[in-house]
Amino acid sequence: TIDANGHWVFIANSAFNQLNVGDRVEETFTVTSVDGTPSTIKVTINGTNDAATVSSTTVAVDETDSAITTSGTLTSTDIDNPDNAFTPDSITGTNGDLTIDANGHWVFTANSAFNQLNVGDKVEETFTVTSVDGTPSTIKVTINGTNDAATVSSATVAVDETDTAITTSGTLTSTDVDNPDNTFAPASITGTHGGLTIDANGHWIFTANSAFNQLNVGDKVEETFTIASVDGTQSTIKVVINGTNDAATVSSATVSIDETDKPVTTSGTLTSTDVDNPDNAFTPDSITGTHGDLTIDANGHWIFTANSAFNQLNVGDKVEETFTVTSVDGTPSTIKVTINGTNDAATVSSAKVTVDEADKATTTSGTLISTD
């Protein structure tokens, strides 16, 4: 419009946002002075870069045992450029690299596994990218720490029972990428056969709750305790208590008898007490000695039979013999037999003499004999 004073106003009929840098539209209007002389008003509308509307993204991922990769696609709306058009780029960051192609598809690759991050730890990185018209946007990547399971040693210990409750100990080790090495959750565990404690450094002690003397050779009791490193990774300590032969308490015997006119026989019964075998249990045996034979049965009853009458022994003479026997678990004991000499009566001849009296005293004689 133009008024009588020559003041004109041009109003475009649109925003012309579709015009880019370098684009333009022109229009010429003809106006006249009051006497009809014509003139022109030329209007040129130049295009400008209207900023695109570009999406951004924030991505959070958990670290794993290898370098993670994550990806996505940005979008853009641009009235003076094609939609979803980006400036391709490859960006090296602190925690990894990001690439974006012309279509807005981006890929982030971490430069390590970040196993050192524990639960609650994180690293973040923000990358700036641009649409094709230069409008910036951001891609924020957060890598969250997780609990990487520790590598924890285990233990299997075998010990022999003794006369008292045994104690055994050791030290476990752990390797952990997101916790200090060799760090454990202290615990005190009561088991069936004993108690186990473990401290923060992995040192453990097992104490049996009895001597387990009742266990014989070949017998055993086992117990497995579950413990954990400081991050909760579990491991086990297995304790095996092996039975041993606890020596029996076995009686012995010392017997003294007098010789007679025939081989003597004497007998008795041994006893035994054994924590890991039945009481009064013996190894049957038959033993030939120098002066006689001895037999013993499974119940400890023994019999000695001399191999002669030993009549040649006088008062104060003796023969002795010691026999070794064993309880069923092999504990030895002895039976000592002493045969004492006695006075065996001699066999003596007698004499009967008849003589006639004479005028003087008579004399007669002879010889007696004895066998002893």
mmCIF file of C-alpha atoms in Angstrom:
data_model
loop_
_atom_site.group_PDB
_atom_site.id
_atom_site.type_symbol
_atom_site.label_atom_id
_atom_site.label_comp_id
_atom_site.label_asym_id
_atom_site.label_seq_id
_atom_site.Cartn_x
_atom_site.Cartn_y
_atom_site.Cartn_z
ATOM 1 C CA THR A 1 0.000 0.000 0.000
ATOM 2 C CA ILE A 2 1.084 3.605 -0.606
ATOM 3 C CA ASP A 3 -0.511 6.714 0.782
ATOM 4 C CA ALA A 4 -0.828 10.304 -0.588
ATOM 5 C CA ASN A 5 2.467 11.204 0.974
ATOM 6 C CA GLY A 6 4.330 8.376 -0.782
ATOM 7 C CA HIS A 7 4.637 6.196 2.333
ATOM 8 C CA TRP A 8 4.360 2.576 1.301
ATOM 9 C CA VAL A 9 4.152 -0.683 3.209
ATOM 10 C CA PHE A 10 4.868 -4.182 1.841
ATOM 11 C CA ILE A 11 3.506 -7.216 3.662
ATOM 12 C CA ALA A 12 4.679 -10.646 2.462
ATOM 13 C CA ASN A 13 2.025 -13.259 2.152
ATOM 14 C CA SER A 14 4.111 -16.008 3.844
ATOM 15 C CA ALA A 15 7.245 -16.462 5.991
ATOM 16 C CA PHE A 16 9.187 -17.922 3.037
ATOM 17 C CA ASN A 17 11.075 -20.187 5.477
ATOM 18 C CA GLN A 18 11.615 -22.553 2.635
ATOM 19 C CA LEU A 19 14.190 -20.155 1.222
ATOM 20 C CA ASN A 20 17.726 -21.257 2.117
ATOM 21 C CA VAL A 21 20.878 -19.200 2.105
ATOM 22 C CA GLY A 22 21.312 -17.966 -1.512
ATOM 23 C CA ASP A 23 17.673 -18.350 -2.378
ATOM 24 C CA ARG A 24 15.409 -15.324 -2.920
ATOM 25 C CA VAL A 25 12.084 -14.109 -4.317
ATOM 26 C CA GLU A 26 11.556 -10.689 -5.910
ATOM 27 C CA GLU A 27 8.548 -8.576 -6.692
ATOM 28 C CA THR A 28 8.195 -5.128 -8.375
ATOM 29 C CA PHE A 29 5.237 -2.898 -7.722
ATOM 30 C CA THR A 30 4.359 0.150 -9.992
ATOM 31 C CA VAL A 31 3.018 3.251 -8.294
ATOM 32 C CA THR A 32 2.213 6.785 -9.710
ATOM 33 C CA SER A 33 2.544 10.365 -8.560
ATOM 34 C CA VAL A 34 -0.581 12.438 -8.439
ATOM 35 C CA ASP A 35 -0.057 13.558 -12.023
ATOM 36 C CA GLY A 36 0.145 9.936 -13.186
ATOM 37 C CA THR A 37 3.892 9.636 -13.539
ATOM 38 C CA PRO A 38 4.762 5.970 -12.833
ATOM 39 C CA SER A 39 7.510 4.618 -10.546
ATOM 40 C CA THR A 40 8.455 1.166 -9.153
ATOM 41 C CA ILE A 41 9.052 -0.388 -5.762
ATOM 42 C CA LYS A 42 11.093 -3.641 -5.975
ATOM 43 C CA VAL A 43 11.064 -5.991 -2.942
ATOM 44 C CA THR A 44 13.559 -8.880 -2.650
ATOM 45 C CA ILE A 45 13.157 -11.538 0.089
ATOM 46 C CA ASN A 46 16.451 -13.372 0.721
ATOM 47 C CA GLY A 47 16.554 -16.872 2.207
ATOM 48 C CA THR A 48 18.363 -17.542 5.516
ATOM 49 C CA ASN A 49 19.347 -20.663 7.397
ATOM 50 C CA ASP A 50 16.413 -21.541 9.584
ATOM 51 C CA ALA A 51 17.753 -23.702 12.392
ATOM 52 C CA ALA A 52 16.647 -27.334 12.200
ATOM 53 C CA THR A 53 14.813 -29.013 15.037
ATOM 54 C CA VAL A 54 17.140 -31.862 15.981
ATOM 55 C CA SER A 55 16.552 -34.619 18.517
ATOM 56 C CA SER A 56 19.134 -35.438 21.167
ATOM 57 C CA THR A 57 19.613 -38.614 23.147
ATOM 58 C CA THR A 58 20.836 -39.816 26.538
ATOM 59 C CA VAL A 59 21.811 -43.474 26.778
ATOM 60 C CA ALA A 60 22.784 -45.399 29.933
ATOM 61 C CA VAL A 61 24.381 -48.855 29.620
ATOM 62 C CA ASP A 62 25.916 -51.268 32.128
ATOM 63 C CA GLU A 63 29.550 -52.258 31.786
ATOM 64 C CA THR A 64 30.271 -55.894 30.943
ATOM 65 C CA ASP A 65 33.366 -58.028 30.627
ATOM 66 C CA SER A 66 34.185 -56.464 27.264
ATOM 67 C CA ALA A 67 34.049 -52.991 25.748
ATOM 68 C CA ILE A 68 30.392 -52.161 25.199
ATOM 69 C CA THR A 69 28.824 -50.818 22.008
ATOM 70 C CA THR A 70 25.558 -48.902 21.863
ATOM 71 C CA SER A 71 23.816 -47.109 19.019
ATOM 72 C CA GLY A 72 20.758 -45.150 17.939
ATOM 73 C CA THR A 73 19.381 -42.707 15.377
ATOM 74 C CA LEU A 74 18.796 -38.964 15.698
ATOM 75 C CA THR A 75 16.091 -37.132 13.766
ATOM 76 C CA SER A 76 15.911 -33.615 12.395
ATOM 77 C CA THR A 77 13.202 -31.437 10.905
ATOM 78 C CA ASP A 78 14.369 -28.557 8.721
ATOM 79 C CA ILE A 79 12.158 -26.316 6.620
ATOM 80 C CA ASP A 80 15.003 -25.314 4.348
ATOM 81 C CA ASN A 81 16.883 -28.652 4.179
ATOM 82 C CA PRO A 82 15.842 -32.280 3.859
ATOM 83 C CA ASP A 83 14.678 -33.848 7.095
ATOM 84 C CA ASN A 84 16.986 -36.268 8.936
ATOM 85 C CA ALA A 85 20.101 -35.008 7.225
ATOM 86 C CA PHE A 86 23.295 -34.836 9.308
ATOM 87 C CA THR A 87 26.937 -34.019 8.917
ATOM 88 C CA PRO A 88 28.826 -37.340 9.090
ATOM 89 C CA ASP A 89 31.477 -37.335 11.795
ATOM 90 C CA SER A 90 33.868 -39.538 13.767
ATOM 91 C CA ILE A 91 34.645 -38.286 17.272
ATOM 92 C CA THR A 92 37.254 -39.643 19.664
ATOM 93 C CA GLY A 93 36.185 -39.147 23.247
ATOM 94 C CA THR A 94 37.675 -39.850 26.637
ATOM 95 C CA ASN A 95 35.730 -43.040 27.261
ATOM 96 C CA GLY A 96 35.174 -44.203 23.711
ATOM 97 C CA ASP A 97 34.518 -43.212 20.087
ATOM 98 C CA LEU A 98 31.326 -42.118 18.369
ATOM 99 C CA THR A 99 30.493 -42.100 14.678
ATOM 100 C CA ILE A 100 27.396 -40.608 13.014
ATOM 101 C CA ASP A 101 26.406 -40.990 9.375
ATOM 102 C CA ALA A 102 24.425 -38.702 7.045
ATOM 103 C CA ASN A 103 21.161 -40.312 8.127
ATOM 104 C CA GLY A 104 21.700 -39.647 11.823
ATOM 105 C CA HIS A 105 22.586 -43.225 12.749
ATOM 106 C CA TRP A 106 25.247 -43.190 15.441
ATOM 107 C CA VAL A 107 27.412 -45.861 17.099
ATOM 108 C CA PHE A 108 29.370 -45.520 20.330
ATOM 109 C CA THR A 109 32.149 -47.988 21.186
ATOM 110 C CA ALA A 110 33.773 -47.830 24.614
ATOM 111 C CA ASN A 111 37.557 -47.926 24.699
ATOM 112 C CA SER A 112 37.674 -50.433 27.607
ATOM 113 C CA ALA A 113 35.437 -52.822 29.538
ATOM 114 C CA PHE A 114 35.359 -50.436 32.542
ATOM 115 C CA ASN A 115 35.327 -53.471 34.859
ATOM 116 C CA GLN A 116 36.841 -51.291 37.550
ATOM 117 C CA LEU A 117 33.483 -49.549 37.986
ATOM 118 C CA ASN A 118 31.562 -50.928 40.925
ATOM 119 C CA VAL A 119 27.835 -50.701 41.606
ATOM 120 C CA GLY A 120 27.008 -46.991 41.933
ATOM 121 C CA ASP A 121 30.047 -45.869 39.914
ATOM 122 C CA LYS A 122 29.701 -44.430 36.411
ATOM 123 C CA VAL A 123 31.492 -42.556 33.641
ATOM 124 C CA GLU A 124 29.716 -40.131 31.310
ATOM 125 C CA GLU A 125 30.570 -38.550 27.993
ATOM 126 C CA THR A 126 28.644 -36.095 25.801
ATOM 127 C CA PHE A 127 29.298 -35.868 22.058
ATOM 128 C CA THR A 128 28.152 -32.873 19.960
ATOM 129 C CA VAL A 129 26.927 -33.578 16.425
ATOM 130 C CA THR A 130 25.242 -31.336 13.847
ATOM 131 C CA SER A 131 22.470 -31.572 11.338
ATOM 132 C CA VAL A 132 23.406 -30.740 7.750
ATOM 133 C CA ASP A 133 22.580 -27.038 8.308
ATOM 134 C CA GLY A 134 24.906 -26.872 11.332
ATOM 135 C CA THR A 135 22.313 -27.071 14.090
ATOM 136 C CA PRO A 136 24.055 -28.810 17.016
ATOM 137 C CA SER A 137 22.689 -31.598 19.163
ATOM 138 C CA THR A 138 24.138 -33.965 21.760
ATOM 139 C CA ILE A 139 24.479 -37.655 22.409
ATOM 140 C CA LYS A 140 25.192 -38.424 26.069
ATOM 141 C CA VAL A 141 26.495 -41.883 26.946
ATOM 142 C CA THR A 142 26.625 -43.078 30.570
ATOM 143 C CA ILE A 143 28.407 -46.312 31.465
ATOM 144 C CA ASN A 144 27.212 -47.689 34.804
ATOM 145 C CA GLY A 145 29.357 -49.954 36.944
ATOM 146 C CA THR A 146 28.168 -53.435 37.881
ATOM 147 C CA ASN A 147 29.356 -56.065 40.308
ATOM 148 C CA ASP A 148 31.869 -58.130 38.390
ATOM 149 C CA ALA A 149 32.084 -61.473 40.174
ATOM 150 C CA ALA A 150 35.384 -62.012 41.930
ATOM 151 C CA THR A 151 37.555 -65.037 41.203
ATOM 152 C CA VAL A 152 37.736 -66.745 44.586
ATOM 153 C CA SER A 153 39.812 -69.757 45.573
ATOM 154 C CA SER A 154 38.280 -72.680 47.452
ATOM 155 C CA ALA A 155 39.794 -75.150 49.908
ATOM 156 C CA THR A 156 39.514 -78.868 50.626
ATOM 157 C CA VAL A 157 41.370 -79.989 53.734
ATOM 158 C CA ALA A 158 41.686 -83.549 55.060
ATOM 159 C CA VAL A 159 42.930 -84.080 58.618
ATOM 160 C CA ASP A 160 43.232 -87.135 60.845
ATOM 161 C CA GLU A 161 41.339 -87.252 64.106
ATOM 162 C CA THR A 162 43.394 -87.261 67.283
ATOM 163 C CA ASP A 163 42.688 -87.630 70.980
ATOM 164 C CA THR A 164 41.426 -84.027 71.139
ATOM 165 C CA ALA A 165 39.201 -81.846 68.932
ATOM 166 C CA ILE A 166 41.291 -80.873 65.916
ATOM 167 C CA THR A 167 41.846 -77.385 64.559
ATOM 168 C CA THR A 168 42.888 -76.631 60.987
ATOM 169 C CA SER A 169 43.205 -73.357 59.094
ATOM 170 C CA GLY A 170 44.143 -71.726 55.802
ATOM 171 C CA THR A 171 43.759 -68.589 53.708
ATOM 172 C CA LEU A 172 41.561 -68.070 50.642
ATOM 173 C CA THR A 173 42.420 -65.591 47.894
ATOM 174 C CA SER A 174 40.230 -63.467 45.649
ATOM 175 C CA THR A 175 40.821 -61.350 42.571
ATOM 176 C CA ASP A 176 38.218 -58.675 41.863
ATOM 177 C CA VAL A 177 38.322 -55.981 39.180
ATOM 178 C CA ASP A 178 36.011 -53.653 41.066
ATOM 179 C CA ASN A 179 36.947 -54.392 44.679
ATOM 180 C CA PRO A 180 40.246 -54.811 46.500
ATOM 181 C CA ASP A 181 41.817 -58.251 46.036
ATOM 182 C CA ASN A 182 41.717 -60.768 48.903
ATOM 183 C CA THR A 183 38.807 -59.068 50.639
ATOM 184 C CA PHE A 184 36.114 -61.226 52.227
ATOM 185 C CA ALA A 185 32.909 -60.907 54.203
ATOM 186 C CA PRO A 186 33.828 -61.941 57.774
ATOM 187 C CA ALA A 187 31.655 -64.787 59.032
ATOM 188 C CA SER A 188 31.290 -67.246 61.889
ATOM 189 C CA ILE A 189 29.516 -70.445 60.867
ATOM 190 C CA THR A 190 28.341 -73.254 63.136
ATOM 191 C CA GLY A 191 28.343 -76.581 61.336
ATOM 192 C CA THR A 192 27.394 -80.130 62.217
ATOM 193 C CA HIS A 193 30.916 -81.273 63.013
ATOM 194 C CA GLY A 194 32.497 -77.997 64.096
ATOM 195 C CA GLY A 195 32.650 -74.231 63.645
ATOM 196 C CA LEU A 196 34.423 -72.135 61.029
ATOM 197 C CA THR A 197 35.385 -68.472 61.144
ATOM 198 C CA ILE A 198 36.794 -66.368 58.298
ATOM 199 C CA ASP A 199 38.133 -62.831 58.583
ATOM 200 C CA ALA A 200 38.207 -59.933 56.111
ATOM 201 C CA ASN A 201 41.552 -61.102 54.737
ATOM 202 C CA GLY A 202 40.349 -64.602 53.889
ATOM 203 C CA HIS A 203 42.064 -66.347 56.813
ATOM 204 C CA TRP A 204 39.853 -69.179 58.083
ATOM 205 C CA ILE A 205 39.949 -71.491 61.095
ATOM 206 C CA PHE A 206 37.943 -74.699 61.607
ATOM 207 C CA THR A 207 37.579 -76.203 65.071
ATOM 208 C CA ALA A 208 35.960 -79.620 65.424
ATOM 209 C CA ASN A 209 33.307 -80.012 68.101
ATOM 210 C CA SER A 210 34.652 -83.371 69.323
ATOM 211 C CA ALA A 211 37.714 -85.600 69.063
ATOM 212 C CA PHE A 212 35.847 -88.031 66.743
ATOM 213 C CA ASN A 213 37.732 -90.931 68.330
ATOM 214 C CA GLN A 214 34.861 -93.182 67.332
ATOM 215 C CA LEU A 215 36.004 -92.969 63.715
ATOM 216 C CA ASN A 216 38.025 -95.998 62.702
ATOM 217 C CA VAL A 217 40.469 -96.339 59.813
ATOM 218 C CA GLY A 218 38.459 -95.790 56.614
ATOM 219 C CA ASP A 219 35.714 -93.829 58.376
ATOM 220 C CA LYS A 220 35.331 -90.089 57.875
ATOM 221 C CA VAL A 221 33.048 -87.129 58.387
ATOM 222 C CA GLU A 222 32.843 -84.217 55.949
ATOM 223 C CA GLU A 223 31.510 -80.693 56.137
ATOM 224 C CA THR A 224 31.382 -77.942 53.525
ATOM 225 C CA PHE A 225 31.120 -74.288 54.545
ATOM 226 C CA THR A 226 30.005 -71.575 52.095
ATOM 227 C CA ILE A 227 31.702 -68.191 52.426
ATOM 228 C CA ALA A 228 31.719 -65.061 50.252
ATOM 229 C CA SER A 229 34.138 -62.422 49.046
ATOM 230 C CA VAL A 230 33.250 -58.809 49.823
ATOM 231 C CA ASP A 231 31.248 -58.505 46.580
ATOM 232 C CA GLY A 232 29.143 -61.573 47.391
ATOM 233 C CA THR A 233 30.898 -64.102 45.166
ATOM 234 C CA GLN A 234 30.607 -67.432 46.947
ATOM 235 C CA SER A 235 33.203 -70.124 47.514
ATOM 236 C CA THR A 236 33.521 -73.211 49.693
ATOM 237 C CA ILE A 237 35.789 -74.660 52.357
ATOM 238 C CA LYS A 238 35.453 -78.432 52.674
ATOM 239 C CA VAL A 239 36.853 -80.134 55.785
ATOM 240 C CA VAL A 240 37.274 -83.918 55.916
ATOM 241 C CA ILE A 241 38.087 -85.598 59.247
ATOM 242 C CA ASN A 242 39.557 -89.058 58.689
ATOM 243 C CA GLY A 243 39.335 -91.774 61.304
ATOM 244 C CA THR A 244 42.513 -93.326 62.703
ATOM 245 C CA ASN A 245 43.246 -96.372 64.805
ATOM 246 C CA ASP A 246 43.077 -95.215 68.387
ATOM 247 C CA ALA A 247 45.098 -97.739 70.356
ATOM 248 C CA ALA A 248 43.014 -99.947 72.601
ATOM 249 C CA THR A 249 43.696 -100.252 76.317
ATOM 250 C CA VAL A 250 44.477 -103.930 76.710
ATOM 251 C CA SER A 251 45.100 -105.903 79.901
ATOM 252 C CA SER A 252 48.062 -108.242 80.222
ATOM 253 C CA ALA A 253 48.565 -111.384 82.296
ATOM 254 C CA THR A 254 51.378 -112.845 84.393
ATOM 255 C CA VAL A 255 50.745 -116.392 85.597
ATOM 256 C CA SER A 256 52.969 -118.470 87.822
ATOM 257 C CA ILE A 257 52.274 -122.228 88.272
ATOM 258 C CA ASP A 258 54.111 -125.155 89.795
ATOM 259 C CA GLU A 259 55.177 -128.062 87.671
ATOM 260 C CA THR A 260 53.477 -131.368 88.335
ATOM 261 C CA ASP A 261 53.888 -134.918 87.165
ATOM 262 C CA LYS A 262 52.374 -133.996 83.791
ATOM 263 C CA PRO A 263 52.350 -130.945 81.445
ATOM 264 C CA VAL A 264 50.536 -128.124 83.156
ATOM 265 C CA THR A 265 47.670 -126.171 81.615
ATOM 266 C CA THR A 266 46.630 -122.680 82.689
ATOM 267 C CA SER A 267 44.198 -120.138 81.245
ATOM 268 C CA GLY A 268 42.664 -116.701 81.649
ATOM 269 C CA THR A 269 40.853 -113.883 79.851
ATOM 270 C CA LEU A 270 42.269 -110.550 78.697
ATOM 271 C CA THR A 271 40.134 -107.438 78.394
ATOM 272 C CA SER A 272 40.314 -104.466 76.044
ATOM 273 C CA THR A 273 38.660 -101.062 75.819
ATOM 274 C CA ASP A 274 38.663 -99.393 72.379
ATOM 275 C CA VAL A 275 36.938 -96.159 71.295
ATOM 276 C CA ASP A 276 36.769 -97.185 67.638
ATOM 277 C CA ASN A 277 36.275 -100.973 67.951
ATOM 278 C CA PRO A 278 34.143 -103.235 70.117
ATOM 279 C CA ASP A 279 35.496 -103.809 73.623
ATOM 280 C CA ASN A 280 37.107 -107.161 74.452
ATOM 281 C CA ALA A 281 37.774 -107.992 70.825
ATOM 282 C CA PHE A 282 41.001 -109.822 69.999
ATOM 283 C CA THR A 283 42.781 -111.329 67.041
ATOM 284 C CA PRO A 284 42.541 -115.131 67.446
ATOM 285 C CA ASP A 285 45.967 -116.751 67.434
ATOM 286 C CA SER A 286 47.788 -119.986 68.123
ATOM 287 C CA ILE A 287 51.419 -119.548 69.198
ATOM 288 C CA THR A 288 54.060 -122.266 69.602
ATOM 289 C CA GLY A 289 56.572 -121.297 72.224
ATOM 290 C CA THR A 290 59.712 -122.844 73.655
ATOM 291 C CA HIS A 291 58.044 -124.322 76.712
ATOM 292 C CA GLY A 292 54.519 -124.755 75.458
ATOM 293 C CA ASP A 293 51.706 -123.484 73.254
ATOM 294 C CA LEU A 294 49.226 -120.675 73.765
ATOM 295 C CA THR A 295 45.917 -120.060 72.013
ATOM 296 C CA ILE A 296 43.678 -116.996 72.318
ATOM 297 C CA ASP A 297 40.198 -116.590 70.894
ATOM 298 C CA ALA A 298 38.291 -113.533 69.651
ATOM 299 C CA ASN A 299 36.940 -112.829 73.124
ATOM 300 C CA GLY A 300 40.366 -112.725 74.776
ATOM 301 C CA HIS A 301 40.155 -116.154 76.432
ATOM 302 C CA TRP A 302 43.584 -117.821 76.385
ATOM 303 C CA ILE A 303 44.956 -121.265 77.237
ATOM 304 C CA PHE A 304 48.585 -122.273 77.800
ATOM 305 C CA THR A 305 49.638 -125.906 77.630
ATOM 306 C CA ALA A 306 53.201 -126.829 78.601
ATOM 307 C CA ASN A 307 55.037 -129.176 76.268
ATOM 308 C CA SER A 308 56.489 -131.314 79.139
ATOM 309 C CA ALA A 309 56.034 -131.965 82.837
ATOM 310 C CA PHE A 310 59.245 -130.090 83.658
ATOM 311 C CA ASN A 311 59.914 -132.542 86.515
ATOM 312 C CA GLN A 312 63.611 -131.751 86.205
ATOM 313 C CA LEU A 313 62.969 -128.361 87.834
ATOM 314 C CA ASN A 314 63.865 -128.375 91.562
ATOM 315 C CA VAL A 315 62.659 -125.967 94.194
ATOM 316 C CA GLY A 316 63.916 -122.503 93.159
ATOM 317 C CA ASP A 317 64.215 -123.436 89.494
ATOM 318 C CA LYS A 318 61.799 -122.018 86.920
ATOM 319 C CA VAL A 319 61.173 -121.530 83.196
ATOM 320 C CA GLU A 320 59.421 -118.485 81.795
ATOM 321 C CA GLU A 321 57.812 -117.664 78.502
ATOM 322 C CA THR A 322 56.116 -114.485 77.290
ATOM 323 C CA PHE A 323 53.556 -114.585 74.464
ATOM 324 C CA THR A 324 52.531 -111.448 72.553
ATOM 325 C CA VAL A 325 48.889 -111.195 71.497
ATOM 326 C CA THR A 326 46.907 -108.317 69.924
ATOM 327 C CA SER A 327 43.490 -106.761 70.239
ATOM 328 C CA VAL A 328 41.452 -106.564 67.049
ATOM 329 C CA ASP A 329 42.919 -103.139 66.207
ATOM 330 C CA GLY A 330 46.489 -104.414 66.510
ATOM 331 C CA THR A 331 47.325 -103.108 69.986
ATOM 332 C CA PRO A 332 49.780 -105.631 71.486
ATOM 333 C CA SER A 333 49.742 -107.128 74.966
ATOM 334 C CA THR A 334 51.566 -109.961 76.709
ATOM 335 C CA ILE A 335 50.823 -113.134 78.599
ATOM 336 C CA LYS A 336 53.755 -114.271 80.748
ATOM 337 C CA VAL A 337 53.777 -117.852 82.027
ATOM 338 C CA THR A 338 56.236 -118.991 84.708
ATOM 339 C CA ILE A 339 56.588 -122.690 85.577
ATOM 340 C CA ASN A 340 58.146 -123.136 88.997
ATOM 341 C CA GLY A 341 60.058 -126.232 90.015
ATOM 342 C CA THR A 342 58.883 -128.314 93.002
ATOM 343 C CA ASN A 343 60.361 -131.080 95.089
ATOM 344 C CA ASP A 344 59.360 -134.208 93.263
ATOM 345 C CA ALA A 345 59.580 -137.118 95.826
ATOM 346 C CA ALA A 346 62.384 -139.558 95.066
ATOM 347 C CA THR A 347 61.692 -143.266 94.467
ATOM 348 C CA VAL A 348 63.804 -145.050 97.132
ATOM 349 C CA SER A 349 64.340 -148.813 97.467
ATOM 350 C CA SER A 350 63.892 -150.628 100.804
ATOM 351 C CA ALA A 351 65.586 -153.703 102.289
ATOM 352 C CA LYS A 352 64.522 -156.606 104.492
ATOM 353 C CA VAL A 353 67.321 -158.735 106.036
ATOM 354 C CA THR A 354 67.070 -161.902 108.105
ATOM 355 C CA VAL A 355 70.114 -163.098 110.095
ATOM 356 C CA ASP A 356 70.652 -165.836 112.707
ATOM 357 C CA GLU A 357 71.846 -164.849 116.131
ATOM 358 C CA ALA A 358 75.299 -166.196 117.157
ATOM 359 C CA ASP A 359 77.574 -166.166 120.208
ATOM 360 C CA LYS A 360 78.588 -162.618 119.359
ATOM 361 C CA ALA A 361 76.946 -159.565 117.854
ATOM 362 C CA THR A 362 76.067 -160.175 114.223
ATOM 363 C CA THR A 363 76.800 -157.783 111.399
ATOM 364 C CA THR A 364 74.936 -157.530 108.099
ATOM 365 C CA SER A 365 74.900 -154.909 105.261
ATOM 366 C CA GLY A 366 73.436 -153.945 101.855
ATOM 367 C CA THR A 367 72.832 -150.957 99.507
ATOM 368 C CA LEU A 368 69.692 -148.945 98.958
ATOM 369 C CA ILE A 369 68.996 -147.059 95.673
ATOM 370 C CA SER A 370 66.957 -143.900 94.931
ATOM 371 C CA THR A 371 65.657 -142.274 91.727
ATOM 372 C CA ASP A 372 64.809 -138.523 91.803
#
